[in-house]
PDB file of C-alpha atoms in Angstrom:
ATOM      1  CA  MET A 896     336.335  64.160 189.530  1.00 52.00           C
ATOM      2  CA  SER A 897     333.390  61.844 190.831  1.00 54.00           C
ATOM      3  CA  LEU A 898     333.667  59.164 193.907  1.00 54.00           C
ATOM      4  CA  THR A 899     332.268  55.794 193.333  1.00 56.00           C
ATOM      5  CA  VAL A 900     330.854  53.901 195.751  1.00 54.00           C
ATOM      6  CA  LYS A 901     330.467  50.592 196.282  1.00 60.00           C
ATOM      7  CA  ILE A 902     328.044  48.741 198.371  1.00 55.00           C
ATOM      8  CA  THR A 903     327.392  45.104 198.991  1.00 60.00           C
ATOM      9  CA  PRO A 904     324.123  43.991 198.907  1.00 62.00           C
ATOM     10  CA  GLU A 905     324.618  42.885 202.612  1.00 63.00           C
ATOM     11  CA  GLU A 906     324.938  46.474 203.162  1.00 58.00           C
ATOM     12  CA  ALA A 907     322.365  48.068 200.988  1.00 53.00           C
ATOM     13  CA  SER A 908     320.265  45.543 203.132  1.00 50.00           C
ATOM     14  CA  ASN A 909     321.355  47.101 206.036  1.00 51.00           C
ATOM     15  CA  CYS A 910     320.655  50.315 204.854  1.00 50.00           C
ATOM     16  CA  MET A 911     317.064  49.570 204.584  1.00 49.00           C
ATOM     17  CA  LEU A 912     316.165  47.669 207.380  1.00 47.00           C
ATOM     18  CA  ASN A 913     317.995  50.405 209.692  1.00 53.00           C
ATOM     19  CA  ALA A 914     315.585  52.643 207.555  1.00 53.00           C
ATOM     20  CA  MET A 915     312.707  50.959 207.855  1.00 52.00           C
ATOM     21  CA  HIS A 916     313.012  50.874 211.856  1.00 50.00           C
ATOM     22  CA  VAL A 917     313.706  55.024 211.761  1.00 69.00           C
ATOM     23  CA  THR A 918     309.983  55.258 209.764  1.00 75.00           C
ATOM     24  CA  GLU A 919     308.507  52.481 212.048  1.00 80.00           C
ATOM     25  CA  LYS A 920     310.356  54.744 215.544  1.00 82.00           C
ATOM     26  CA  PHE A 921     308.450  57.335 213.763  1.00 82.00           C
ATOM     27  CA  GLU A 922     305.060  56.749 212.890  1.00 88.00           C
ATOM     28  CA  GLU A 923     305.447  55.566 216.858  1.00 89.00           C
ATOM     29  CA  ILE A 924     306.127  58.956 218.203  1.00 89.00           C
ATOM     30  CA  PHE A 925     302.214  60.128 216.631  1.00 92.00           C
ATOM     31  CA  LYS A 926     300.392  57.045 217.284  1.00 93.00           C
ATOM     32  CA  GLN A 927     301.333  57.619 221.173  1.00 94.00           C
ATOM     33  CA  HIS A 928     301.869  61.378 222.167  1.00 93.00           C
ATOM     34  CA  ALA A 929     299.772  62.836 218.874  1.00 95.00           C
ATOM     35  CA  ASN A 930     296.044  63.127 221.081  1.00 95.00           C
ATOM     36  CA  GLN A 931     294.781  66.293 219.339  1.00 95.00           C
ATOM     37  CA  ASN A 932     295.532  65.330 215.883  1.00 95.00           C
ATOM     38  CA  ALA A 933     297.158  62.362 214.486  1.00 94.00           C
ATOM     39  CA  GLU A 934     299.463  64.388 212.084  1.00 95.00           C
ATOM     40  CA  SER A 935     300.570  66.649 214.633  1.00 96.00           C
ATOM     41  CA  LEU A 936     301.685  67.331 218.225  1.00 95.00           C
ATOM     42  CA  THR A 937     301.288  70.651 220.687  1.00 96.00           C
ATOM     43  CA  HIS A 938     303.404  71.867 223.316  1.00 96.00           C
ATOM     44  CA  ASN A 939     301.739  69.277 225.977  1.00 96.00           C
ATOM     45  CA  GLU A 940     302.106  66.264 223.852  1.00 96.00           C
ATOM     46  CA  VAL A 941     305.992  67.012 223.458  1.00 94.00           C
ATOM     47  CA  LYS A 942     306.483  67.216 226.860  1.00 95.00           C
ATOM     48  CA  GLU A 943     304.509  63.930 227.277  1.00 95.00           C
ATOM     49  CA  LEU A 944     306.542  62.654 224.860  1.00 92.00           C
ATOM     50  CA  LEU A 945     309.526  63.469 226.596  1.00 92.00           C
ATOM     51  CA  LYS A 946     308.716  62.325 229.882  1.00 94.00           C
ATOM     52  CA  ALA A 947     307.117  58.762 228.686  1.00 93.00           C
ATOM     53  CA  LYS A 948     310.640  58.241 226.760  1.00 88.00           C
ATOM     54  CA  ARG A 949     313.311  59.010 229.557  1.00 90.00           C
ATOM     55  CA  GLU A 950     315.362  56.293 230.615  1.00 90.00           C
ATOM     56  CA  PRO A 951     316.183  55.754 235.006  1.00 91.00           C
ATOM     57  CA  LYS A 952     318.669  57.760 235.600  1.00 92.00           C
ATOM     58  CA  ASP A 953     319.844  58.786 232.646  1.00 92.00           C
ATOM     59  CA  TYR A 954     320.664  63.189 233.398  1.00 92.00           C
ATOM     60  CA  PHE A 955     322.269  63.206 230.261  1.00 92.00           C
ATOM     61  CA  GLY A 956     319.597  61.449 228.024  1.00 90.00           C
ATOM     62  CA  TRP A 957     317.092  63.376 229.332  1.00 91.00           C
ATOM     63  CA  ALA A 958     318.415  66.935 228.862  1.00 92.00           C
ATOM     64  CA  ASN A 959     319.905  66.305 225.249  1.00 92.00           C
ATOM     65  CA  ALA A 960     316.058  65.279 224.175  1.00 91.00           C
ATOM     66  CA  SER A 961     314.620  67.776 225.707  1.00 93.00           C
ATOM     67  CA  VAL A 962     317.028  70.172 223.863  1.00 93.00           C
ATOM     68  CA  ASP A 963     316.417  68.725 220.885  1.00 91.00           C
ATOM     69  CA  TRP A 964     312.775  68.383 220.939  1.00 92.00           C
ATOM     70  CA  ASN A 965     311.900  71.882 222.700  1.00 94.00           C
ATOM     71  CA  SER A 966     314.241  73.256 219.648  1.00 93.00           C
ATOM     72  CA  LEU A 967     312.474  71.341 217.418  1.00 92.00           C
ATOM     73  CA  TYR A 968     309.089  72.387 218.394  1.00 95.00           C
ATOM     74  CA  ASP A 969     310.471  76.005 218.851  1.00 95.00           C
ATOM     75  CA  LEU A 970     311.669  76.470 214.772  1.00 91.00           C
ATOM     76  CA  GLY A 971     308.715  74.104 213.310  1.00 92.00           C
ATOM     77  CA  LYS A 972     305.723  74.705 215.387  1.00 94.00           C
ATOM     78  CA  ASN A 973     303.310  76.228 213.214  1.00 92.00           C
ATOM     79  CA  LYS A 974     301.403  79.986 213.632  1.00 92.00           C
ATOM     80  CA  ASP A 975     298.288  77.796 215.566  1.00 95.00           C
ATOM     81  CA  GLY A 976     301.545  76.206 217.840  1.00 95.00           C
ATOM     82  CA  ILE A 977     301.559  72.405 216.360  1.00 96.00           C
ATOM     83  CA  LEU A 978     304.522  71.136 215.109  1.00 95.00           C
ATOM     84  CA  THR A 979     303.097  69.291 212.057  1.00 95.00           C
ATOM     85  CA  LYS A 980     304.016  65.223 210.977  1.00 93.00           C
ATOM     86  CA  GLU A 981     305.344  67.189 208.250  1.00 92.00           C
ATOM     87  CA  THR A 982     307.757  69.072 210.038  1.00 92.00           C
ATOM     88  CA  VAL A 983     309.506  66.798 212.438  1.00 89.00           C
ATOM     89  CA  ARG A 984     310.039  64.177 208.873  1.00 87.00           C
ATOM     90  CA  ALA A 985     311.559  67.178 207.453  1.00 87.00           C
ATOM     91  CA  VAL A 986     314.408  67.105 210.324  1.00 84.00           C
ATOM     92  CA  TYR A 987     314.557  63.475 209.015  1.00 78.00           C
ATOM     93  CA  ASP A 988     314.990  63.999 205.392  1.00 81.00           C
ATOM     94  CA  GLY A 989     317.289  67.792 205.916  1.00 83.00           C
ATOM     95  CA  SER A 990     315.096  69.827 204.510  1.00 89.00           C
ATOM     96  CA  LEU A 991     313.479  71.743 207.209  1.00 88.00           C
ATOM     97  CA  PHE A 992     316.053  73.958 207.162  1.00 88.00           C
ATOM     98  CA  GLU A 993     315.339  74.714 202.966  1.00 90.00           C
ATOM     99  CA  GLN A 994     312.290  75.534 204.497  1.00 88.00           C
ATOM    100  CA  LYS A 995     313.211  77.598 206.860  1.00 87.00           C
ATOM    101  CA  ALA A 996     315.546  79.572 204.572  1.00 90.00           C
ATOM    102  CA  ARG A 997     313.016  80.003 201.623  1.00 91.00           C
ATOM    103  CA  GLU A 998     310.243  81.210 204.315  1.00 87.00           C
ATOM    104  CA  HIS A 999     312.601  84.177 205.934  1.00 87.00           C
ATOM    105  CA  ALA A1000     313.798  84.669 202.312  1.00 92.00           C
ATOM    106  CA  SER A1001     310.195  85.602 201.514  1.00 92.00           C
ATOM    107  CA  LYS A1002     309.153  87.479 204.046  1.00 85.00           C
ATOM    108  CA  LYS A1003     312.412  89.696 202.826  1.00 77.00           C
TER     109      LYS A1003
END
């Protein structure tokens, strides 16, 4: 059984625009906050990012962003304590957990 989904040209255009917007935001994070190396974030840079992106009095948003970014940092940092751009990109494309599973399997 196969499933066919039909997308109108307008829907396809909106998807492309949304993807470009996400890519721009992604690159903006590293341009603004990756001070030591343009391709990675340190723990302090992640903390600075979280502080800079806070919305006033949005305590739930602060907590949510903190959990998200600190979890990503803890899961994705390399042995030098650096979170690479490629690791963050792997969250967006869904491949981070596959990479981590392969790493874990190779240690056995």
